[in-house]
Each structure stands twice: as C-alpha cells, then as structure tokens.
PDB file of C-alpha atoms and ligand atoms in Angstrom:
ATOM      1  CA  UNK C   1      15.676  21.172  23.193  1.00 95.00           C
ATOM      2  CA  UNK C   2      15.272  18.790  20.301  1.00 97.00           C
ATOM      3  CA  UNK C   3      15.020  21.300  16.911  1.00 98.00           C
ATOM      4  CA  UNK C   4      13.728  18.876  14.062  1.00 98.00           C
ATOM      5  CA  UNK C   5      14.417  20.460  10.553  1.00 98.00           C
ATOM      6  CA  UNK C   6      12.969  19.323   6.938  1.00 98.00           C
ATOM      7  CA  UNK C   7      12.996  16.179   7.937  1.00 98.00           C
ATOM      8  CA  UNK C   8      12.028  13.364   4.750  1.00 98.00           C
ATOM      9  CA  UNK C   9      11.502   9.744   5.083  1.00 98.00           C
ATOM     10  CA  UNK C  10      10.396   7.484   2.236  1.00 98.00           C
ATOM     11  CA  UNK C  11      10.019   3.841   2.071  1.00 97.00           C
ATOM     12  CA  UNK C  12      10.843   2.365  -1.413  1.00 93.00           C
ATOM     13  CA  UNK C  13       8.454   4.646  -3.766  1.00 89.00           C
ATOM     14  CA  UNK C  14       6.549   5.555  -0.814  1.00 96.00           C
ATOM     15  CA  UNK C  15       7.099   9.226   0.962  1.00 97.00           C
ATOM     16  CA  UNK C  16       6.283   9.063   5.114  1.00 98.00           C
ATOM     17  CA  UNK C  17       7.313  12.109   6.273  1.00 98.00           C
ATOM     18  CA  UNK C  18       7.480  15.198   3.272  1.00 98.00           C
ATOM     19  CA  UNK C  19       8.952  17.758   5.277  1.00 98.00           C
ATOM     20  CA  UNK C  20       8.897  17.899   9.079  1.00 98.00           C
ATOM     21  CA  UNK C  21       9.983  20.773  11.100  1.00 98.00           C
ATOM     22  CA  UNK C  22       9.031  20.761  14.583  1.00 98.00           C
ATOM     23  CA  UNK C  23      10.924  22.336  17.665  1.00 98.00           C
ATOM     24  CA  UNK C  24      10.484  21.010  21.515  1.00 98.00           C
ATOM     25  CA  UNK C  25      10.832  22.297  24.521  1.00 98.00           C
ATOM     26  CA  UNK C  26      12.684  21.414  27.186  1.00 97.00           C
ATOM     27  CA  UNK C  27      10.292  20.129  29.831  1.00 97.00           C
ATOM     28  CA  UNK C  28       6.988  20.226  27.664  1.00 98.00           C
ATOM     29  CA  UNK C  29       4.606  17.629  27.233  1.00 98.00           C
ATOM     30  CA  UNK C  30       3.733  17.326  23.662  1.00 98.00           C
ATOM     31  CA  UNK C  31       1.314  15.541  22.144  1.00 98.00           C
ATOM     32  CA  UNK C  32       1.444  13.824  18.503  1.00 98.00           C
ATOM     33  CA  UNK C  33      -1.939  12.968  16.911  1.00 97.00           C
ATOM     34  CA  UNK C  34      -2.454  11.957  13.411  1.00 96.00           C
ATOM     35  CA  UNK C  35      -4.009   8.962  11.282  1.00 94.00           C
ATOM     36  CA  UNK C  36      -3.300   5.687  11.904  1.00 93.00           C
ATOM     37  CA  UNK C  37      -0.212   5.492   8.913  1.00 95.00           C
ATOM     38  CA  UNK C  38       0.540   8.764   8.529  1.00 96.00           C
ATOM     39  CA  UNK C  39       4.211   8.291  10.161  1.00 97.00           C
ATOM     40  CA  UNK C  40       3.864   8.826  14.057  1.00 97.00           C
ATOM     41  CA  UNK C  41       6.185   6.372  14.995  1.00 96.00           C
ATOM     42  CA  UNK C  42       8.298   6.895  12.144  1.00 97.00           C
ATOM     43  CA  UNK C  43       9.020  10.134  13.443  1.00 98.00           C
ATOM     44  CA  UNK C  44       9.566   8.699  17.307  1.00 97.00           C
ATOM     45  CA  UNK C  45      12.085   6.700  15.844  1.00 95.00           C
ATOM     46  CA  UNK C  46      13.824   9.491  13.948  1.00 96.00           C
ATOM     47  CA  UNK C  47      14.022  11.103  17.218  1.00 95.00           C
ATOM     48  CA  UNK C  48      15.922   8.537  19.260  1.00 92.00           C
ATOM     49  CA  UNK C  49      17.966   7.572  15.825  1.00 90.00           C
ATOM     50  CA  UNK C  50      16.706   4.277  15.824  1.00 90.00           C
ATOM     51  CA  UNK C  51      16.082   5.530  11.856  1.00 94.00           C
ATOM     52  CA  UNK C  52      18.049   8.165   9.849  1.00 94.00           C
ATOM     53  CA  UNK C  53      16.243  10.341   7.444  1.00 96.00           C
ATOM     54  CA  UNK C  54      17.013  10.527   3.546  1.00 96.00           C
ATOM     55  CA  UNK C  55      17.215  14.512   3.951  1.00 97.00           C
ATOM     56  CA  UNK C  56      16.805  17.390   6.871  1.00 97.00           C
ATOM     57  CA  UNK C  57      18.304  16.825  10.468  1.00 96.00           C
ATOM     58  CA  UNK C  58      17.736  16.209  13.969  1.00 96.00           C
ATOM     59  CA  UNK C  59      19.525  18.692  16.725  1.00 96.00           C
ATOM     60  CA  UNK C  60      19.493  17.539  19.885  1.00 94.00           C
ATOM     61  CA  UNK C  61      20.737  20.362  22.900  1.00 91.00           C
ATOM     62  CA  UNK C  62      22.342  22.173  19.386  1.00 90.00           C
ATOM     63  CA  UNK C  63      24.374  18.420  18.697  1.00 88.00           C
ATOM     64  CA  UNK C  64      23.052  16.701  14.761  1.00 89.00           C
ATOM     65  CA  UNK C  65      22.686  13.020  16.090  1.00 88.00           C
ATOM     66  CA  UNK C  66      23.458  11.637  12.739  1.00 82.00           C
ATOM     67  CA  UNK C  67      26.936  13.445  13.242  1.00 75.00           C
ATOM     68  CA  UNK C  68      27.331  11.463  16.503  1.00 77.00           C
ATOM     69  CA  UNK C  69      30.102   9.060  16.724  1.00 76.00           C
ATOM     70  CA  UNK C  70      29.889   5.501  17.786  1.00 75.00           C
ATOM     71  CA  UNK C  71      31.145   6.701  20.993  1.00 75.00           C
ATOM     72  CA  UNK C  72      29.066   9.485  21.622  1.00 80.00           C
ATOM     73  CA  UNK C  73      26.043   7.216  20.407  1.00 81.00           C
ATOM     74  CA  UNK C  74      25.707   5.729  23.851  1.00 81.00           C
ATOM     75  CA  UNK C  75      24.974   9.209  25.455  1.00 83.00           C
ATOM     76  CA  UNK C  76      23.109  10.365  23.383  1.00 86.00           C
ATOM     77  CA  UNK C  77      20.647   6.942  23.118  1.00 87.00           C
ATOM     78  CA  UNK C  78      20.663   7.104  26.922  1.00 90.00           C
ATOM     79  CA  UNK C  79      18.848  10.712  27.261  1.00 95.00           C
ATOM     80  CA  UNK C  80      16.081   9.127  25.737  1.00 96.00           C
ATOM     81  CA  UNK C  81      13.467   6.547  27.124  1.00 96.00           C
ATOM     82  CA  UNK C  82      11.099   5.110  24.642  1.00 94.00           C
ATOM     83  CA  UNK C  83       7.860   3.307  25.731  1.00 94.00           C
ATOM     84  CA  UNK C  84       7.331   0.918  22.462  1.00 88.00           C
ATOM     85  CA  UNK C  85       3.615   0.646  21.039  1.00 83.00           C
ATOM     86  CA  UNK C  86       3.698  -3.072  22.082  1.00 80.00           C
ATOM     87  CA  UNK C  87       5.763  -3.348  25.843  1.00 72.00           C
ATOM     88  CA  UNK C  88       8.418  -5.138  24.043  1.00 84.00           C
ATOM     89  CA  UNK C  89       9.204  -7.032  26.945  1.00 93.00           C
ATOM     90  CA  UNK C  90      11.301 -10.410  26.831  1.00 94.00           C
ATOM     91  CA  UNK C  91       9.112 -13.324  27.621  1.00 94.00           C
ATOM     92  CA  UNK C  92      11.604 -15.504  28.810  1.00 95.00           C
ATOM     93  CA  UNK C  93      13.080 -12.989  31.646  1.00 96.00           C
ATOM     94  CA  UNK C  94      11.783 -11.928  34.814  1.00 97.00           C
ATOM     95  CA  UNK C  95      10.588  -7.946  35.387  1.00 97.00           C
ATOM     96  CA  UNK C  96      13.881  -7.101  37.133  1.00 97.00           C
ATOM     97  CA  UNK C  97      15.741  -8.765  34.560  1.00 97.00           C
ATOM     98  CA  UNK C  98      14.033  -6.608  31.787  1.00 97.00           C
ATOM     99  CA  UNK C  99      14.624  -3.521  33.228  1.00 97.00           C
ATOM    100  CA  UNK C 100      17.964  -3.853  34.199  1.00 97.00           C
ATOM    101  CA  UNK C 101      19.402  -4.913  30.602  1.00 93.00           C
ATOM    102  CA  UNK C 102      20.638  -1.137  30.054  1.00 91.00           C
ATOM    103  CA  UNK C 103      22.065  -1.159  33.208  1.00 94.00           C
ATOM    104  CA  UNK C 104      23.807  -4.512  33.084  1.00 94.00           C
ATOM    105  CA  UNK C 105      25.232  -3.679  30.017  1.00 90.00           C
ATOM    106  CA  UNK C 106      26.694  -0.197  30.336  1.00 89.00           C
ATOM    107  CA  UNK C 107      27.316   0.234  33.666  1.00 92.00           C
ATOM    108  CA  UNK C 108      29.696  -1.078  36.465  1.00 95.00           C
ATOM    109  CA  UNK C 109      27.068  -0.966  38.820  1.00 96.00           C
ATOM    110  CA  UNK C 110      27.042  -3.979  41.472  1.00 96.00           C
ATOM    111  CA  UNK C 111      23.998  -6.516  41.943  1.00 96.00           C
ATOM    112  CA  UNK C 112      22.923  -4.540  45.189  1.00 97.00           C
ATOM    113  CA  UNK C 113      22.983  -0.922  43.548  1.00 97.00           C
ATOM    114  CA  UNK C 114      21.050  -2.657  40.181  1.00 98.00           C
ATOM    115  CA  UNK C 115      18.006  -3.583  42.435  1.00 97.00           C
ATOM    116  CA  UNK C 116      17.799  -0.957  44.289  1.00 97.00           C
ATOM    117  CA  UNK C 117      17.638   0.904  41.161  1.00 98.00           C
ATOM    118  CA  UNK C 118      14.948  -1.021  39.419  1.00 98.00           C
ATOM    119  CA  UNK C 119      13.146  -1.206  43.044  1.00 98.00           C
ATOM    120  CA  UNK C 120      13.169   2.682  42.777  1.00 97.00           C
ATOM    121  CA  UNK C 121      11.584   2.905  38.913  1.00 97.00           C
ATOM    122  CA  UNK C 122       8.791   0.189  39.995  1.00 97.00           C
ATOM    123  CA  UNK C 123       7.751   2.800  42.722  1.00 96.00           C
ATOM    124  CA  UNK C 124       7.882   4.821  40.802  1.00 95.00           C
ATOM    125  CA  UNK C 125       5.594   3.868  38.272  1.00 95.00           C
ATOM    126  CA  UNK C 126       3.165   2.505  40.899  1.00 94.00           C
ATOM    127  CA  UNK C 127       4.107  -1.281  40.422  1.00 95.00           C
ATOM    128  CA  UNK C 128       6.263  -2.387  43.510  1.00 94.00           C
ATOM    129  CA  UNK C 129       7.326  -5.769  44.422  1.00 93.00           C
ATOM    130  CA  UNK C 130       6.508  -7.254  41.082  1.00 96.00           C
ATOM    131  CA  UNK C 131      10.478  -8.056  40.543  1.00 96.00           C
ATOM    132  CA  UNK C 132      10.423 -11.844  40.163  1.00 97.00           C
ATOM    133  CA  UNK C 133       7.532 -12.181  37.858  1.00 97.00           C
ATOM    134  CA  UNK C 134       7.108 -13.222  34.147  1.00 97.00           C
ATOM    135  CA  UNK C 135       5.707 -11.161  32.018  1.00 95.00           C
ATOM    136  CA  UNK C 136       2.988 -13.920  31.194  1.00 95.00           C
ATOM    137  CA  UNK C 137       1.965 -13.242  34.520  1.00 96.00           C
ATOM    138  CA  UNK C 138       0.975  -9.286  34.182  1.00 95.00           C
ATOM    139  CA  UNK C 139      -2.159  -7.187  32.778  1.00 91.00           C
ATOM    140  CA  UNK C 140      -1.596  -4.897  29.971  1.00 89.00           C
ATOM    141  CA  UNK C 141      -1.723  -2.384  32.204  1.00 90.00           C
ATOM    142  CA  UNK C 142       1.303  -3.634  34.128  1.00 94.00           C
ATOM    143  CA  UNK C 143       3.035  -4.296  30.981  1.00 94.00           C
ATOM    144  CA  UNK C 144       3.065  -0.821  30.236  1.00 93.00           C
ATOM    145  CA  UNK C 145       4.063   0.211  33.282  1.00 95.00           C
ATOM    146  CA  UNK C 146       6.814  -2.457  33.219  1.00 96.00           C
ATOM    147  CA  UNK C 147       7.984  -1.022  30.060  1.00 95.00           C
ATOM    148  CA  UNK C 148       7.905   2.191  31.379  1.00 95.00           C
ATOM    149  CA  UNK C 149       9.968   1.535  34.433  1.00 97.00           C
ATOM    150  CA  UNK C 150      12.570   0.220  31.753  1.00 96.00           C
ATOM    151  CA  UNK C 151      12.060   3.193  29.990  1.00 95.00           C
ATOM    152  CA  UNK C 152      13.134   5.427  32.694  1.00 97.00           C
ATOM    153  CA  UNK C 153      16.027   3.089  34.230  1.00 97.00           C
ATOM    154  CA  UNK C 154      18.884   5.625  32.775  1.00 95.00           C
ATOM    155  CA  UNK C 155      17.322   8.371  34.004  1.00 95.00           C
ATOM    156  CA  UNK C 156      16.535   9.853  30.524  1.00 97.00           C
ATOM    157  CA  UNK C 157      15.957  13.750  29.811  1.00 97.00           C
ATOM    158  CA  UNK C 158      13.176  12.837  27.113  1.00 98.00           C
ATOM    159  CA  UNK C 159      10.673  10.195  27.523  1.00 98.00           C
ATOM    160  CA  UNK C 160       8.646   9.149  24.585  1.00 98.00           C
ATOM    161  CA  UNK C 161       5.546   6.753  24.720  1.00 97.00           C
ATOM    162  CA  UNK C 162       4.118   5.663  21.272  1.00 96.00           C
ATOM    163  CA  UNK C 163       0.287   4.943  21.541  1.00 95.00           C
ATOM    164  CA  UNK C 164       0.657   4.334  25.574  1.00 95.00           C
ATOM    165  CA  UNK C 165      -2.994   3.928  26.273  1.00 93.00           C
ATOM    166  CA  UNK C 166      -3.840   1.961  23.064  1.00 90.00           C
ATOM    167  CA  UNK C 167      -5.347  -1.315  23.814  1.00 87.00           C
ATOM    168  CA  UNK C 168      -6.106  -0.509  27.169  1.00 90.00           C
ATOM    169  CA  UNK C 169      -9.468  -0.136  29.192  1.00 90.00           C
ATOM    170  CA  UNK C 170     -10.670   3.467  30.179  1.00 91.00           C
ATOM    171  CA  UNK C 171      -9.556   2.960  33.668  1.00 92.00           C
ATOM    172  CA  UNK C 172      -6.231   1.675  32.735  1.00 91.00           C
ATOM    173  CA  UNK C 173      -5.838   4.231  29.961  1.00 93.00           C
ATOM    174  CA  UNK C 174      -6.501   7.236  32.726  1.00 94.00           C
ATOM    175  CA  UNK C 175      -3.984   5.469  34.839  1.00 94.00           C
ATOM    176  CA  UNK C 176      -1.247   5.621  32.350  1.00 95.00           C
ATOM    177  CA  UNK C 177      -2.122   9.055  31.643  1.00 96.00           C
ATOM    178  CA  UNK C 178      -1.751  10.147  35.539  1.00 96.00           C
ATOM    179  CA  UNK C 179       1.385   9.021  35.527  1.00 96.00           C
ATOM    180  CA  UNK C 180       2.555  10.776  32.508  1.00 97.00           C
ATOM    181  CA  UNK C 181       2.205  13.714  33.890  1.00 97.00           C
ATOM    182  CA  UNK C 182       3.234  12.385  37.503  1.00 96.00           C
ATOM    183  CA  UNK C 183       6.739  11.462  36.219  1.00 96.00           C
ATOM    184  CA  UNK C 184       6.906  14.618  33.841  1.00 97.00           C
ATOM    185  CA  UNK C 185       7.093  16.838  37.317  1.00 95.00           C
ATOM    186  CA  UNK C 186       8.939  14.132  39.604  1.00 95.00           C
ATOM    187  CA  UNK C 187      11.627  13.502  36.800  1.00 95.00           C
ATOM    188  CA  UNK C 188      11.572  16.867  35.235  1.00 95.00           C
ATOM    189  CA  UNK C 189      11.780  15.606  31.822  1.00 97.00           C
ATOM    190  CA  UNK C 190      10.442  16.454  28.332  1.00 98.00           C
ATOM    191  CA  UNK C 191       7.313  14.062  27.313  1.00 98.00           C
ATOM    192  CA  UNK C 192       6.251  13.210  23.614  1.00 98.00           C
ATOM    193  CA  UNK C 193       3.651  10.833  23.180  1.00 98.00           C
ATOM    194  CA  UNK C 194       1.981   9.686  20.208  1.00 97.00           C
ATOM    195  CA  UNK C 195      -1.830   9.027  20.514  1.00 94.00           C
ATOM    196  CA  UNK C 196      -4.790   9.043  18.932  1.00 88.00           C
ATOM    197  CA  UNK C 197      -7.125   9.082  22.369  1.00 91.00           C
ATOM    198  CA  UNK C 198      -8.614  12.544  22.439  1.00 93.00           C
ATOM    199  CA  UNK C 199      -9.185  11.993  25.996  1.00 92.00           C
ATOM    200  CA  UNK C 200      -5.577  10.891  27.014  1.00 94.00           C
ATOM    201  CA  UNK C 201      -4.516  14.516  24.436  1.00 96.00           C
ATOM    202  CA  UNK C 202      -6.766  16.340  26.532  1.00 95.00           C
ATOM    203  CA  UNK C 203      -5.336  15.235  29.959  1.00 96.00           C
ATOM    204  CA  UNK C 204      -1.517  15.257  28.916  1.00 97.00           C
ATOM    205  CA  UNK C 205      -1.441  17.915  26.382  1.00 98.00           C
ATOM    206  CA  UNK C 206       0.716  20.981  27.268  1.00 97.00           C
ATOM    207  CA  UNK C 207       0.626  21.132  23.249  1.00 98.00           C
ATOM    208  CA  UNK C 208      -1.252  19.089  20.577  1.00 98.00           C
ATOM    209  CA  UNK C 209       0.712  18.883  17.298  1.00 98.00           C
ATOM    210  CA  UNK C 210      -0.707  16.697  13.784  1.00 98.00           C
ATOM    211  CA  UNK C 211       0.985  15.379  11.429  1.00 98.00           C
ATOM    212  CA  UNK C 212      -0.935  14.866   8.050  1.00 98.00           C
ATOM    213  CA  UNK C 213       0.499  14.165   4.664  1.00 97.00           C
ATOM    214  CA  UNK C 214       4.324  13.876   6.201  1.00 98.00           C
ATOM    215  CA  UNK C 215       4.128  17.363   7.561  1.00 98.00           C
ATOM    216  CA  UNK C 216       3.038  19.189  10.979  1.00 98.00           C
ATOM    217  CA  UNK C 217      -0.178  20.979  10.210  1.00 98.00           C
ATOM    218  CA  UNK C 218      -1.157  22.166  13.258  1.00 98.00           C
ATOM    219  CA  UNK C 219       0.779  22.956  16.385  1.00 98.00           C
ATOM    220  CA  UNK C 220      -1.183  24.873  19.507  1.00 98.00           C
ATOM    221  CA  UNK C 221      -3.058  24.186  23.131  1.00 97.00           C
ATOM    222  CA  UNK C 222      -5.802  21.599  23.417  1.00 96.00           C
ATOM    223  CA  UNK C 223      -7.985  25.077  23.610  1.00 96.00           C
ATOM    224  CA  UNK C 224      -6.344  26.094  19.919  1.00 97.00           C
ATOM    225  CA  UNK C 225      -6.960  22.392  19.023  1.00 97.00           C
ATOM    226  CA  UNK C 226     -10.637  22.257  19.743  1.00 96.00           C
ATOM    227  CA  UNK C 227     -11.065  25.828  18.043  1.00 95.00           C
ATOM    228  CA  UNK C 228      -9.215  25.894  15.323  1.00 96.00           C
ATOM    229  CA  UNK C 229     -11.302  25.721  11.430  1.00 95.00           C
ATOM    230  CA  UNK C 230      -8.991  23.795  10.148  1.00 96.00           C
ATOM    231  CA  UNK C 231     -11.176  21.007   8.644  1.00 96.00           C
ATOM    232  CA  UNK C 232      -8.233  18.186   8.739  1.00 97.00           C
ATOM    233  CA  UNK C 233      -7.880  18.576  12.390  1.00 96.00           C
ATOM    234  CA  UNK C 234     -11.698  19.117  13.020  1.00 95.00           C
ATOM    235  CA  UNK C 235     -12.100  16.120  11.614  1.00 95.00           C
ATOM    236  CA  UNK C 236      -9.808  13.824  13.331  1.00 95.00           C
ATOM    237  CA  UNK C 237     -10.758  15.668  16.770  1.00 94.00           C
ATOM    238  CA  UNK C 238     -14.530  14.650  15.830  1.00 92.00           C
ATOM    239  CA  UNK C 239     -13.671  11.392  14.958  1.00 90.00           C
ATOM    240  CA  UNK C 240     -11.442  10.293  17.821  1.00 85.00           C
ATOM    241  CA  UNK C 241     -13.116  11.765  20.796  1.00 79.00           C
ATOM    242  CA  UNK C 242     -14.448   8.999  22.216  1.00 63.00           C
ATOM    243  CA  UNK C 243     -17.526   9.763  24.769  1.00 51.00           C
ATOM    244  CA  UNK C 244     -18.139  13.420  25.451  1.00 46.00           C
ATOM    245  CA  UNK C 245     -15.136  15.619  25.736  1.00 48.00           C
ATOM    246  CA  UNK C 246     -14.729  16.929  29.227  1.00 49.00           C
ATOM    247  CA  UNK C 247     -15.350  20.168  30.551  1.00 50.00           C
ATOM    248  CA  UNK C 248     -12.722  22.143  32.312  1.00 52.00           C
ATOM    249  CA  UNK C 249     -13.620  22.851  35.518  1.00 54.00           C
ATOM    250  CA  UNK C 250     -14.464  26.292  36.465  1.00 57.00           C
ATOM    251  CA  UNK C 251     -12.111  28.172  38.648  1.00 54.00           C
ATOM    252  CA  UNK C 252     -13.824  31.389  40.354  1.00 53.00           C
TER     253      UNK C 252
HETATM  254  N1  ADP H 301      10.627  -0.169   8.364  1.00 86.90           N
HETATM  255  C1  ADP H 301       9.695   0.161   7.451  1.00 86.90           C
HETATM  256  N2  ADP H 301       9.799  -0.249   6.169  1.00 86.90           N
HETATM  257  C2  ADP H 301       8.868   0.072   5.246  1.00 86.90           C
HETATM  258  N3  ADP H 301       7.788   0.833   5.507  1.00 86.90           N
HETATM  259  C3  ADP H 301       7.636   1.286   6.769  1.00 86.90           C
HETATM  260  C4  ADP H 301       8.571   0.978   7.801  1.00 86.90           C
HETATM  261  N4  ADP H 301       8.166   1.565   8.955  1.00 86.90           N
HETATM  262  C5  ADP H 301       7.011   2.205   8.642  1.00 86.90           C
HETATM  263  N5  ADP H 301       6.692   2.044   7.336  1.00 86.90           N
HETATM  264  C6  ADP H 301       5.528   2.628   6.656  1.00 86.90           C
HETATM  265  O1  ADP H 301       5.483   4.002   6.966  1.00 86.90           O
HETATM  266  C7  ADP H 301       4.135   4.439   7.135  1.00 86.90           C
HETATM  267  C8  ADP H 301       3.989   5.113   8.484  1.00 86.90           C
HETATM  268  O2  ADP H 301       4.107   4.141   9.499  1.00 86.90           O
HETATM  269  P1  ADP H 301       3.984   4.480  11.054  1.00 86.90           P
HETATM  270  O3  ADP H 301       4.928   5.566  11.400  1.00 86.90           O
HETATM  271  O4  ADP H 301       4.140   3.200  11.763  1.00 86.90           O
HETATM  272  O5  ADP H 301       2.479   5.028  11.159  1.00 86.90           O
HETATM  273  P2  ADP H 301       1.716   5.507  12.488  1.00 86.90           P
HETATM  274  O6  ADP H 301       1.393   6.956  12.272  1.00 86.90           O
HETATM  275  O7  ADP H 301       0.449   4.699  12.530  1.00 86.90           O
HETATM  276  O8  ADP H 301       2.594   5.255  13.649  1.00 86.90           O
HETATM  277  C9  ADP H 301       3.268   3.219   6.957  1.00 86.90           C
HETATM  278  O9  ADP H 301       2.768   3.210   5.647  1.00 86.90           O
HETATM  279  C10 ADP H 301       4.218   2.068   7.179  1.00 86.90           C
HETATM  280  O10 ADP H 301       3.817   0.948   6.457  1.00 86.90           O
HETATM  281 MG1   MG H 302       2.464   3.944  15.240  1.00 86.90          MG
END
C-alpha cells in the first residue's frame, strides 16, 4: 500500500501540490483526474521518487522512500513501472533494446533469458514480433504499448501510466484502456493512471480521485463521481466527457 501524507511541492514562488494525502490500495486501479497544470504528474513522480517533496512523506509497504538508502533505492525504483506522458523511447535503439535497458543493467541475466523476457512483455501487451524495429517505424499506439512493455520488464508491483490515451485515436485510446485492466488481473498489480479522458476514467476506474488547488478534493466510484454536487468536479466531468457518457449495461 502506498500511504501519501501532507505532501507539498512548490516550484520557485509557485505552490503545486498544498497538501496531499491520499492512501492506495494494494491491487486497485485508481484513477487521477484534474486540470491540465494542476500537478498530476508532479505527484506520479513523487510517487516513484523521481522528485522529493519540500514537506509530508511517501510510505511505501510502511518503508518512507526518502529514508531509502542508495542501496535500497534500486528495489524500491524497481516495484514501480512508469508509462511516461510521451513513450520516452530512444530513437536510436531497436524495441528489444529499449526494453531490456533495466534488465541489462541490473541483472546477470544471459542474452537468451533477456529475450525471452522481453518476448514475454510484447505478448503481453499485444505487440509480438516487433523486436528488431525502430521506433520511427511504429504508430503511437505501438509506442505506448512499447513503453509499456518496458514498463513492466521488472515485473513491478505498481504500474503508473501518465495521460496513456492522450494523443491517441478513440480506437487506440479503448485499446490501451483494455489492456489496463487486462494486465491489472494477469499481473496482479496496483494501477494509477493520470487522465483527463472521461471515457478511459469510466472504463478503468475502480476509484476516481481529483486533485484541484494541490489537494485531493474528491475521492469515490465513477457512480460517486458522476453524482456528487460538488461543482469543481461537476465541472471538469462536464467538460471532459467527450461524446455521450456510456450507459452501464443492465444486469437482470
Ligand atoms: N521541474 C519543474 N520545474 C518547475 N516547474 C515545474 C516542474 N515540473 C512541473 N512544474 C510546474 O508544476 C505545475 C504542475 O505540472 P504538472 O504536474 O506537469 O501538471 P499536470 O497536472 O498537467 O500533469 C505546472 O505549473 C508546471 O509548470
Ligand atoms: Mg501531466
């Protein structure tokens, strides 16, 4: 469980996040939504302690990561996956090369077992065979799922994917979503995603939380979401549901 507790960011005179406290669950999927600004991937990165706040903590499984040692750092980085806004791929390397960076580097694993592995997160993210390609050569939509085959290659408890579907066409976007939730059961892990696509909240959402003015405002189900009179989230719901929200279906 990752426990986040009065957590404050500022940027010179600037304050991102006021005071964030925010608690998730082991195996949840949990949705972020919030204006474009407002400090989404700010807080992704305080997450994976790729930043460190200027007050409050971060307890992940009970540990404070900014307590970690430089050689507990590595264990703790590697429970975590991160799909980057922009695939962050390197240009100049081939898919297989890409993924296998984390592996190359900090494991003993032989040439043979390295392939196999990335051969087994490509599958897994509905991509095989793609190995020897640039990524010049690949949709967005591959991209992505490159990225998110990289993502996975340490076989992380936590995967989080910062604006996943953003950029993509509808068909794409509901493909990325799928397999979301496809990898949340095979890989039994804990998803966070930042988005802004009320349809992609709607699909993933086990719970929708907002963060407005650097704190959580609203935390609750994509039923609380839609219901709720609070006028901040009301709005942003209103204004981000593109094309008519779907009905659930009716179970009898
Ligand atoms: N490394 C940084 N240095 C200075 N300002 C930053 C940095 N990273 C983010 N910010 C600022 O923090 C605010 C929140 O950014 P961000 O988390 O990227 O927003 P979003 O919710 O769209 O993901 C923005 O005003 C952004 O300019
Ligand atoms: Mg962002």
């Amino acid at each position: 469980m990752i426990a986040i507790r009065n957590l404050k960011k500022s940027f010179e005179n600037k304050t991102v996040l006021r005071d964030v406290n925010l608690d998730i669950y082991d195996g949840e999927k949990l949705v972020i939504i919030g204006r474009s600004g407002c400090g989404k991937s700010v807080l992704l990165k305080h997450i994976v302690n790729l930043m460190q706040p200027d007050n409050g903590y971060i307890l992940v499984d009970n540990i404070a990561i900014k307590r970690v040692g430089q050689k507990d750092l590595f264990h703790l980085r590697k429970q975590f996956g991160f799909l980057f806004q922009s695939a962050a791929l390197f240009d100049s390397m081939t898919v297989v090369e890409n993924i296998a960076l984390p592996l190359v580097e900090h494991t003993d694993m032989t040439l043979k077992e390295i392939n196999e592995k990335v051969a087994e997160k490509l599958e897994l993210v509905g991509l095989p065979g793609v190995e020897y390609l640039k990524p010049a050569e690949l949709s967005g939509g591959m991209k992505k799922r490159v990225g998110l085959a990289r993502a996975i290659i340490m076989d992380p408890k936590y995967i989080l994917y910062d604006e996943p579907t953003t950029g993509l066409d509808p068909i794409m976007a509901a493909n990325i979503d799928k397999l979301i939730i496809e990898l949340s059961e095979k890989l039994n892990v804990t998803s966070i995603v930042v988005t802004h696509d009320m349809q992609s909240v709607a699909k993933v959402a086990d719970r929708v939380v907002m963060l407005h003015n650097g704190k959580i405002i609203f935390s609750g189900s994509i039923d609380e979401l839609y219901a709720t009179d609070n006028k901040v989230v009301n709005q942003f719901v209103t204004a981000n549901a593109e094309g008519p929200i779907q009905p659930k279906p009716v179970t009898y």
